[in-house]
JSON list of C-alpha atoms and ligand atoms in Angstrom, two decimals:
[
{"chain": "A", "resi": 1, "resn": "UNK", "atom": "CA", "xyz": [33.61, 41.82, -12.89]},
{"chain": "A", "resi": 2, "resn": "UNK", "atom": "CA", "xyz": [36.93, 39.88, -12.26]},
{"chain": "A", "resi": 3, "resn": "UNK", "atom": "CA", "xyz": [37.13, 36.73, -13.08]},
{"chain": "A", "resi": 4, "resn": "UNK", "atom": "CA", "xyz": [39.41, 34.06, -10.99]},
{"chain": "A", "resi": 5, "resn": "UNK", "atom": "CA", "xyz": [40.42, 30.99, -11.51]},
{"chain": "A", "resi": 6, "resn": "UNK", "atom": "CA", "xyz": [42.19, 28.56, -9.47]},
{"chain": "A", "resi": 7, "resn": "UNK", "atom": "CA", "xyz": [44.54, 25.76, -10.57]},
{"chain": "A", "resi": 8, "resn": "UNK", "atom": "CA", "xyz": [45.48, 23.60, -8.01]},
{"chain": "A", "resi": 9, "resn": "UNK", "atom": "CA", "xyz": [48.07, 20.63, -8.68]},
{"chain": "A", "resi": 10, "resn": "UNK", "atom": "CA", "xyz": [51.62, 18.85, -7.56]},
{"chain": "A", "resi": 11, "resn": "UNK", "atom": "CA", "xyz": [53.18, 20.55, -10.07]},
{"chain": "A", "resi": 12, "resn": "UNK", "atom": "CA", "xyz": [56.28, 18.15, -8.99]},
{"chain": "A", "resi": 13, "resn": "UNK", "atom": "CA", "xyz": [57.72, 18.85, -10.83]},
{"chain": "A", "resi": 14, "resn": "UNK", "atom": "CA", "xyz": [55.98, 21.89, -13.39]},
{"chain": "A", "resi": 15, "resn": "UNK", "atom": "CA", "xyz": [56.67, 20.27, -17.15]},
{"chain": "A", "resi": 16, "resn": "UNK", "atom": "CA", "xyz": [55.74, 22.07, -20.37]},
{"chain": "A", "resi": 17, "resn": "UNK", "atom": "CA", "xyz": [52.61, 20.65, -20.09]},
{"chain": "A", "resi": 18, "resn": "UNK", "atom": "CA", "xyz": [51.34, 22.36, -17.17]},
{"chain": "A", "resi": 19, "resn": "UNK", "atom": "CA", "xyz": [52.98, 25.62, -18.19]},
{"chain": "A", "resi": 20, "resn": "UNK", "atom": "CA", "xyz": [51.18, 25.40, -21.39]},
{"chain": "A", "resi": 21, "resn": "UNK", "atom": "CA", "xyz": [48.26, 25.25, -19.44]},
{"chain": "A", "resi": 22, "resn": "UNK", "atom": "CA", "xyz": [48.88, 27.73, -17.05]},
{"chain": "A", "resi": 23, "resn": "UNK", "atom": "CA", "xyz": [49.42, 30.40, -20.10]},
{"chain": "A", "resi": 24, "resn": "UNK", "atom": "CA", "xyz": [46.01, 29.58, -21.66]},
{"chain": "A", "resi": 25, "resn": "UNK", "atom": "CA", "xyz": [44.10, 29.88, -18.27]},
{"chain": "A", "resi": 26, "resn": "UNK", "atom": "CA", "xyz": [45.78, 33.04, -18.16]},
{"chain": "A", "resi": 27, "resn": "UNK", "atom": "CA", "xyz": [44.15, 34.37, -20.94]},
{"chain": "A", "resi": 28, "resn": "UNK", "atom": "CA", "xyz": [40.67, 33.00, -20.26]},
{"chain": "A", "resi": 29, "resn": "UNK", "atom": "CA", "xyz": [40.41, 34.75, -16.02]},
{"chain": "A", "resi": 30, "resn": "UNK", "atom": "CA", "xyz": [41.79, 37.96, -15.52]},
{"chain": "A", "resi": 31, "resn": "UNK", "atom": "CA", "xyz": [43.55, 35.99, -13.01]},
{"chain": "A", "resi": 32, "resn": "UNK", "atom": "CA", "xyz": [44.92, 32.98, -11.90]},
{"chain": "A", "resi": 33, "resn": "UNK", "atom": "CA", "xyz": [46.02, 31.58, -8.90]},
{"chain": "A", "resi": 34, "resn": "UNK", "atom": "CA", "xyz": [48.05, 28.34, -9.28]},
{"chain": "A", "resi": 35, "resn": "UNK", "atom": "CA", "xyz": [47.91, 26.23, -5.85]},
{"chain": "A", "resi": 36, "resn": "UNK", "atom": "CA", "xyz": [50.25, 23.82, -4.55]},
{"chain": "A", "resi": 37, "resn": "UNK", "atom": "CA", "xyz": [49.55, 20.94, -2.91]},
{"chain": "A", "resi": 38, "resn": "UNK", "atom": "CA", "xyz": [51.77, 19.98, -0.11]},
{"chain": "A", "resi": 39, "resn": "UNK", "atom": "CA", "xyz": [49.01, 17.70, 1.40]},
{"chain": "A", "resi": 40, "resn": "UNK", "atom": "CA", "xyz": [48.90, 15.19, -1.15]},
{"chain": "A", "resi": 41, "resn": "UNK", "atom": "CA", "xyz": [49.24, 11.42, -0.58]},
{"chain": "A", "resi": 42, "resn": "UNK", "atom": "CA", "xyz": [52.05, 11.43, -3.36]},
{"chain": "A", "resi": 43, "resn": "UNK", "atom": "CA", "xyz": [55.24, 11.63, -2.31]},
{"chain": "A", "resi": 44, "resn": "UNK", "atom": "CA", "xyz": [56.98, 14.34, -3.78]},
{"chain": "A", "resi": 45, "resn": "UNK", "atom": "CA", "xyz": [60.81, 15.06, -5.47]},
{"chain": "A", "resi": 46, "resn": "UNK", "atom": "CA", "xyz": [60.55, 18.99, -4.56]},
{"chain": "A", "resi": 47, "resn": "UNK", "atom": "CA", "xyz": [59.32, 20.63, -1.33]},
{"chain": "A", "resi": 48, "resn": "UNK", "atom": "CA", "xyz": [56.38, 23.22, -1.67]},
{"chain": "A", "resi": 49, "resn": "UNK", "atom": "CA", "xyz": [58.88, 25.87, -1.43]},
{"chain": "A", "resi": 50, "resn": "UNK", "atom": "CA", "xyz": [60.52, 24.27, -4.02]},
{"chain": "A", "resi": 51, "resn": "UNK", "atom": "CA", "xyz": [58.05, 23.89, -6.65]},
{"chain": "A", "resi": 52, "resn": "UNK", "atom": "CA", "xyz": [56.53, 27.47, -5.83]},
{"chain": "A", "resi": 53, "resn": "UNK", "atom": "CA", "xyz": [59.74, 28.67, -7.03]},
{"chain": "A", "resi": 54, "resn": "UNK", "atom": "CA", "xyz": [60.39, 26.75, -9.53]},
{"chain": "A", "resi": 55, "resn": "UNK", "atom": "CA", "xyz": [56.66, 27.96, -11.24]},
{"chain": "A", "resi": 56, "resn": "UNK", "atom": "CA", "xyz": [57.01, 31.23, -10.01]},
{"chain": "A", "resi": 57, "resn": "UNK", "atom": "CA", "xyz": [60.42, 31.82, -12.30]},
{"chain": "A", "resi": 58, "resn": "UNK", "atom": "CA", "xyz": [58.24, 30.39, -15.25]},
{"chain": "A", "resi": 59, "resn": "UNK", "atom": "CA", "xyz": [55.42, 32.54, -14.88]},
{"chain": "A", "resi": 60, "resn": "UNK", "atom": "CA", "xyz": [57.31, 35.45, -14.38]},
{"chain": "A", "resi": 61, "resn": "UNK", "atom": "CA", "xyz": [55.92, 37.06, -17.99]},
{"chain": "A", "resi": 62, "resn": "UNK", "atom": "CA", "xyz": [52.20, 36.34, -16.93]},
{"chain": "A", "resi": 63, "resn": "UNK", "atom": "CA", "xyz": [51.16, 39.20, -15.22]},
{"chain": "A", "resi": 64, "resn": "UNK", "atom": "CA", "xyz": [47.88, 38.23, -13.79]},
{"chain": "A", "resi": 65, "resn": "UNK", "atom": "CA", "xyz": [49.78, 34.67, -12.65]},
{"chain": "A", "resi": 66, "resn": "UNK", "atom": "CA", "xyz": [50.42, 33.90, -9.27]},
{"chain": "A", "resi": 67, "resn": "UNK", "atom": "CA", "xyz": [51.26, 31.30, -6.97]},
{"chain": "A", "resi": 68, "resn": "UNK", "atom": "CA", "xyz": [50.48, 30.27, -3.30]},
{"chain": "A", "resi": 69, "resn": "UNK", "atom": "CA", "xyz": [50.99, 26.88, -1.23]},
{"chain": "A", "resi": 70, "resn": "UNK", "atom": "CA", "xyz": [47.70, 25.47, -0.29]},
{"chain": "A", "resi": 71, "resn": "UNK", "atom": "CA", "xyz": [49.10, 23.21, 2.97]},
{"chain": "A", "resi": 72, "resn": "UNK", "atom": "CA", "xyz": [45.70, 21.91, 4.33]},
{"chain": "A", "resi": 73, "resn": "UNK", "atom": "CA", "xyz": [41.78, 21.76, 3.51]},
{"chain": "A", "resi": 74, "resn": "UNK", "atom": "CA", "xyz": [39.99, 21.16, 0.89]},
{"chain": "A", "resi": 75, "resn": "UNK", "atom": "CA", "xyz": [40.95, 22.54, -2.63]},
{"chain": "A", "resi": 76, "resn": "UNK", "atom": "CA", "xyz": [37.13, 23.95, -3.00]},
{"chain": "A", "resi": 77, "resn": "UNK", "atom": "CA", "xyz": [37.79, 26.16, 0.45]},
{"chain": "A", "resi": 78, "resn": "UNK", "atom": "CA", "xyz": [40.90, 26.99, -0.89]},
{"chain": "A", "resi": 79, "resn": "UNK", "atom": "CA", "xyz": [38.62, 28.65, -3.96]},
{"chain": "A", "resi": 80, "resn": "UNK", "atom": "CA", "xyz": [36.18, 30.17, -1.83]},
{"chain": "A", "resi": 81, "resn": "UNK", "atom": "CA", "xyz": [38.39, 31.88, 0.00]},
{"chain": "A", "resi": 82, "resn": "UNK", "atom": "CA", "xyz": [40.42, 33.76, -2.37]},
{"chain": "A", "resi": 83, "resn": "UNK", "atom": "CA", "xyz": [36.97, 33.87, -4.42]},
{"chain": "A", "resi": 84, "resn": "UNK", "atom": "CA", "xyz": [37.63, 32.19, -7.33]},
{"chain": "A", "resi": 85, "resn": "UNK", "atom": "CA", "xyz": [34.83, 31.66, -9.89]},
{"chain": "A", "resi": 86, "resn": "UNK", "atom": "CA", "xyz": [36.29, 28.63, -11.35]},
{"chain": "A", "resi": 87, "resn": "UNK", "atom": "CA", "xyz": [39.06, 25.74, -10.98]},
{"chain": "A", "resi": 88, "resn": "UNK", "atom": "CA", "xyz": [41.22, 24.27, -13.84]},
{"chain": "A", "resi": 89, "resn": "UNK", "atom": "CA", "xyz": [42.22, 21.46, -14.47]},
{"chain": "A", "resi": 90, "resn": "UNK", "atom": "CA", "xyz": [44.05, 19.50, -17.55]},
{"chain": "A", "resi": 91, "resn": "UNK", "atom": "CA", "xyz": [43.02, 16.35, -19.80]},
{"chain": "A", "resi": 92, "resn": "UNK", "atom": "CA", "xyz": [45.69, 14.35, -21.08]},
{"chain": "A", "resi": 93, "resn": "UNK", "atom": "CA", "xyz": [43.15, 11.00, -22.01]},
{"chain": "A", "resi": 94, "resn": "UNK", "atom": "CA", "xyz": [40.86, 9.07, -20.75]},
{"chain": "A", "resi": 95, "resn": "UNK", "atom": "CA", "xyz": [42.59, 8.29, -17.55]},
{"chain": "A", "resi": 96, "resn": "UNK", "atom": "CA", "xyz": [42.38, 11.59, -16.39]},
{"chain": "A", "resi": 97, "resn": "UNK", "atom": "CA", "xyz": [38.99, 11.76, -17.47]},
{"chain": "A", "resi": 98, "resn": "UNK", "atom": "CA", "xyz": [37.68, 9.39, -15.45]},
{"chain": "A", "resi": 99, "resn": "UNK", "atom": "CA", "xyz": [39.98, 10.83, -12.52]},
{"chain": "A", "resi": 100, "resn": "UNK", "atom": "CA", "xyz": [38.84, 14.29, -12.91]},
{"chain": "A", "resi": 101, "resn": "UNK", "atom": "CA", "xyz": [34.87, 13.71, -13.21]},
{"chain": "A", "resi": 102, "resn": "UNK", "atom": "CA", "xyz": [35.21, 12.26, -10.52]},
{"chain": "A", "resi": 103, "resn": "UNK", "atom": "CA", "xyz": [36.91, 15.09, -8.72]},
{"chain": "A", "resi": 104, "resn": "UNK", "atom": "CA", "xyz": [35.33, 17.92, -9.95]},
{"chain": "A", "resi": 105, "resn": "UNK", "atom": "CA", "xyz": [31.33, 16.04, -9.26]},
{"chain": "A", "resi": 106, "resn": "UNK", "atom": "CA", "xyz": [32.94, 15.34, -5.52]},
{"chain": "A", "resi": 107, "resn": "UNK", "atom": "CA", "xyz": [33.88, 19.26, -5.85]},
{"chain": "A", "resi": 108, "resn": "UNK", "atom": "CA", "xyz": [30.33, 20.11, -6.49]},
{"chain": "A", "resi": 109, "resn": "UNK", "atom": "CA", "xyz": [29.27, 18.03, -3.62]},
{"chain": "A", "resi": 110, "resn": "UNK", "atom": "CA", "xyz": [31.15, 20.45, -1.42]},
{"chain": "A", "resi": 111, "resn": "UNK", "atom": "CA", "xyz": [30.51, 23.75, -2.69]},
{"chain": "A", "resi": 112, "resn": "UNK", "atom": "CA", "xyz": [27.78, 23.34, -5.70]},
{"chain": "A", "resi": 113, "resn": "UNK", "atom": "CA", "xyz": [28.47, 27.12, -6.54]},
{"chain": "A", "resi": 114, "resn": "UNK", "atom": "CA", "xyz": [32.44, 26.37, -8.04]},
{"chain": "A", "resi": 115, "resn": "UNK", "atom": "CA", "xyz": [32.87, 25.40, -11.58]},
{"chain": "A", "resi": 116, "resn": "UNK", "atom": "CA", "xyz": [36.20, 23.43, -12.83]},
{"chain": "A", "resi": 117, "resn": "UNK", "atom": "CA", "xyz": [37.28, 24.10, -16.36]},
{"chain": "A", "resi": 118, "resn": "UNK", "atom": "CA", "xyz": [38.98, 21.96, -18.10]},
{"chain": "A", "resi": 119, "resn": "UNK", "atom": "CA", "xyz": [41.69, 22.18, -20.87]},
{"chain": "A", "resi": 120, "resn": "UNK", "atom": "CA", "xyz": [42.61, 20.08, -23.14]},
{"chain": "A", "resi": 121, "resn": "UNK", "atom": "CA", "xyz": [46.61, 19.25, -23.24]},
{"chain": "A", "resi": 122, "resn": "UNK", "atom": "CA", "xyz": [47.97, 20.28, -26.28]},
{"chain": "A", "resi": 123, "resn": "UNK", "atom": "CA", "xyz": [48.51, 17.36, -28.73]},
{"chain": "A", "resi": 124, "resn": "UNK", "atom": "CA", "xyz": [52.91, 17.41, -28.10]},
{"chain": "A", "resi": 125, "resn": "UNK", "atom": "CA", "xyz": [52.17, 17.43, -24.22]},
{"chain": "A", "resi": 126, "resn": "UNK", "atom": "CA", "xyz": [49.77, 14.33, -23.97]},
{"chain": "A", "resi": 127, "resn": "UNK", "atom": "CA", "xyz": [52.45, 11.95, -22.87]},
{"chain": "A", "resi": 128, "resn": "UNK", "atom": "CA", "xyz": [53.88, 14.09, -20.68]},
{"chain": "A", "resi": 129, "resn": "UNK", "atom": "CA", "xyz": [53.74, 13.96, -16.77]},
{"chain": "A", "resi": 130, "resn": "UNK", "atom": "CA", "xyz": [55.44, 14.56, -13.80]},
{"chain": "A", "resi": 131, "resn": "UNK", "atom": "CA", "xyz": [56.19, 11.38, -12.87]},
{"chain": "A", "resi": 132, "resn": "UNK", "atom": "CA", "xyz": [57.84, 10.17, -16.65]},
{"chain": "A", "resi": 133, "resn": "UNK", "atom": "CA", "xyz": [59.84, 13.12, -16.20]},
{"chain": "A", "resi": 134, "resn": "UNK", "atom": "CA", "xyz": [61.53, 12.07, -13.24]},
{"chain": "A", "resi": 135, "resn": "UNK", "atom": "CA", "xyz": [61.79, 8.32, -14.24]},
{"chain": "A", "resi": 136, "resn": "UNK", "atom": "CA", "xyz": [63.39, 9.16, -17.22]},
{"chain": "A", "resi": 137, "resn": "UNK", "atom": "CA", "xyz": [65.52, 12.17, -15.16]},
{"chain": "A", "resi": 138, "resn": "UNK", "atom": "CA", "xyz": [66.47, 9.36, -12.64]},
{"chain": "A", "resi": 139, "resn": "UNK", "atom": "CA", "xyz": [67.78, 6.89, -15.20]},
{"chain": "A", "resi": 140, "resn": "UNK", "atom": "CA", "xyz": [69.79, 9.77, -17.20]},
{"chain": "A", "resi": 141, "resn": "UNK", "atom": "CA", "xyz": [67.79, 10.38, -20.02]},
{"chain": "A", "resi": 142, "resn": "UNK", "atom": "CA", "xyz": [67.34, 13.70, -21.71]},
{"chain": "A", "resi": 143, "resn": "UNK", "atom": "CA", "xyz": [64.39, 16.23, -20.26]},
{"chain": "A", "resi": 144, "resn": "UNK", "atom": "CA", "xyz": [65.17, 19.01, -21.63]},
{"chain": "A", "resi": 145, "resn": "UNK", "atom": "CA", "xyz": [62.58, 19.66, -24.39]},
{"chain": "A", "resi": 146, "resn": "UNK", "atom": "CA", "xyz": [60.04, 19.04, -22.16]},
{"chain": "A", "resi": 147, "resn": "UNK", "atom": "CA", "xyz": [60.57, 20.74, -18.71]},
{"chain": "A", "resi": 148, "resn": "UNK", "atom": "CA", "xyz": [61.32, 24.76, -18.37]},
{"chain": "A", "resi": 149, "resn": "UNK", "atom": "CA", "xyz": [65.45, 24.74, -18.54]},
{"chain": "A", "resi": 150, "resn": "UNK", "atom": "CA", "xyz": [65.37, 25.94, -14.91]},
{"chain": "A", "resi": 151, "resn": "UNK", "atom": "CA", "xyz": [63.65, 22.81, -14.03]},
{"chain": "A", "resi": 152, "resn": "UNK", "atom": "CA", "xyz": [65.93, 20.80, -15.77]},
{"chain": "A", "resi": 153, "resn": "UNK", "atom": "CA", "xyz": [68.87, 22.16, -14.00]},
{"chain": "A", "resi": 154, "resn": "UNK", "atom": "CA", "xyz": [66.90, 21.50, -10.57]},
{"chain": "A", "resi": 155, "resn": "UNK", "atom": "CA", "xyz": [65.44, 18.02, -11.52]},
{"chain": "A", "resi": 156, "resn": "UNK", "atom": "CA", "xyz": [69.31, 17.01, -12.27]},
{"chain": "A", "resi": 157, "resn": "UNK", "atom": "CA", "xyz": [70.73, 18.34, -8.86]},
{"chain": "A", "resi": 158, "resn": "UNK", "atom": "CA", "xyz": [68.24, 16.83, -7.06]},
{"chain": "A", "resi": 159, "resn": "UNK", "atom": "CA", "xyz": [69.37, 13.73, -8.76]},
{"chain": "A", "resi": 160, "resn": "UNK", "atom": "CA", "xyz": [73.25, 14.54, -8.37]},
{"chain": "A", "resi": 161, "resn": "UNK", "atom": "CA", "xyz": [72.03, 14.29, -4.79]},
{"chain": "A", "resi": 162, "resn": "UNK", "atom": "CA", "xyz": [72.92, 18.74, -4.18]},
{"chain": "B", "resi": 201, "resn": "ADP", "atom": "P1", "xyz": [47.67, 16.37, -9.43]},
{"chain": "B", "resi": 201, "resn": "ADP", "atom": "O1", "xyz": [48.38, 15.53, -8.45]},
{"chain": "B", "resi": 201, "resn": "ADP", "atom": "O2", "xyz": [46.77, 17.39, -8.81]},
{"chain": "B", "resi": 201, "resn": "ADP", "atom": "O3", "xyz": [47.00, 15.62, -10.56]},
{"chain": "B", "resi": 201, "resn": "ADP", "atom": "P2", "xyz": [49.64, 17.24, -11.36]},
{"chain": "B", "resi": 201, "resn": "ADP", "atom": "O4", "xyz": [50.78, 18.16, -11.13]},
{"chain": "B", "resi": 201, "resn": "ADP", "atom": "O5", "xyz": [49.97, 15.86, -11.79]},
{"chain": "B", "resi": 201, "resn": "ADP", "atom": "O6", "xyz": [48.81, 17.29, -10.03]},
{"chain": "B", "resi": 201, "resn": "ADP", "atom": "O7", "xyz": [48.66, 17.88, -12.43]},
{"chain": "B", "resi": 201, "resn": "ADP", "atom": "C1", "xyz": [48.02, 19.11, -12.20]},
{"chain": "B", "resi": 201, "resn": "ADP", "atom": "C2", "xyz": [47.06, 19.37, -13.33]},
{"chain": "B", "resi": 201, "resn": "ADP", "atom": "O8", "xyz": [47.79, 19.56, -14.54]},
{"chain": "B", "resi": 201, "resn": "ADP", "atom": "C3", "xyz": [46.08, 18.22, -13.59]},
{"chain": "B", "resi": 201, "resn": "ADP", "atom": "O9", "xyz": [44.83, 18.75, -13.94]},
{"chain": "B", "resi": 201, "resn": "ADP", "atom": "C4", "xyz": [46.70, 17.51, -14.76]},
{"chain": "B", "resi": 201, "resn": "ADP", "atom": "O10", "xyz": [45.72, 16.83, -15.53]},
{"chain": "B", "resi": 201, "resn": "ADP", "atom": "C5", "xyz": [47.31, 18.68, -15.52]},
{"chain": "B", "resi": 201, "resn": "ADP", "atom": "N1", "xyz": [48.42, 18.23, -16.34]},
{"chain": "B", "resi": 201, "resn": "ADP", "atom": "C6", "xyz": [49.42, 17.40, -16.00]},
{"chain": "B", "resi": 201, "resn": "ADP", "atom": "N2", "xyz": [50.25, 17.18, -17.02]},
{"chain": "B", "resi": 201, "resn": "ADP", "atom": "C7", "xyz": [49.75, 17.89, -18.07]},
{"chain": "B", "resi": 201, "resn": "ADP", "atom": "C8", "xyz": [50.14, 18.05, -19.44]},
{"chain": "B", "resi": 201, "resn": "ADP", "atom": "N3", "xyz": [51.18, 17.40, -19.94]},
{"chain": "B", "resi": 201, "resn": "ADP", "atom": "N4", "xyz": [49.40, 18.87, -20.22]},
{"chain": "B", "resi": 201, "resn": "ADP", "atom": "C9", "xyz": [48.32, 19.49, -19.72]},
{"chain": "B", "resi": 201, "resn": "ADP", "atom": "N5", "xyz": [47.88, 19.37, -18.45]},
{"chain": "B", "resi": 201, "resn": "ADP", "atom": "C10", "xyz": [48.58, 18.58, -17.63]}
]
């Protein structure tokens, strides 16, 4: 039976860290559907069209990887409906420990049949998120060890103001 697994995120922008992710999910489902939000409360640097690119050119060697906008509803819908067996999610600490309990029991409340996953970040990518990046991006500093380079070129543009 095929498995599926959904990871839904901001992804705004994708870092090493998520990709990292991203290519061990891959090789737990036969496939994986990365979802981006565009409904989130956080405002974001990239559009959804934007970031769906911008992941879609990094998981361009992962064959059973692909990526869709998820622009309203609830993320456990979302997983119904293109029948995924489980979501993923990353853990960085204990901050997104707490956060993601939370989410994933409020998850079950919903739909008590979906499962999240979670992966540990690898030990180099704790420290990273999206929003460092960009601080650091904004002020000048150097990103470019921990973002795809195709990223990198688009997180500077943006801040060029292109
Ligand atoms: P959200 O707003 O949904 O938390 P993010 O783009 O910030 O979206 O994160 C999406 C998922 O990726 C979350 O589960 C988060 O914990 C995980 N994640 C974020 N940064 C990293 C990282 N450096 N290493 C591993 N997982 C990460």
């Amino acid at each position: 039976m095929t498995k599926v697994a959904l990871f839904p995120g901001s992804f705004d922008p994708l870092t090493n860290g998520h990709l990292d992710t991203i290519e061990r999910a891959a090789k737990l489902f036969d496939q994986l559907v990365i979802a981006v939000a565009t409904n989130t409360s956080k405002k974001s640097l990239f559009s959804a069209t934007e970031k769906t690119d911008l992941i879609q050119q990094a998981v361009s060697h992962l064959a059973n990887v692909s990526v869709i906008e998820h622009t309203s509803g609830l993320t456990v819908d979302l997983a119904k409906k293109i029948g995924a067996d489980a979501m993923i999610r990353g853990l960085r600490n204990l901050q997104d420990f707490e956060y993601e309990t939370n989410i994933a029991a409020m998850n079950k409340t919903q739909d008590k049949e979906i499962e999240t996953v979670f992966l540990m970040a690898a030990e180099k990518h704790r420290f990273l998120s999206s929003s460092l990046i960009k601080e650091v991006a904004f002020f000048g500093g150097d990103i470019s060890e921990l973002v795809p380079y195709h990223v990198n070129a688009a997180v500077k543009s943006k801040y060029a103001g292109d």
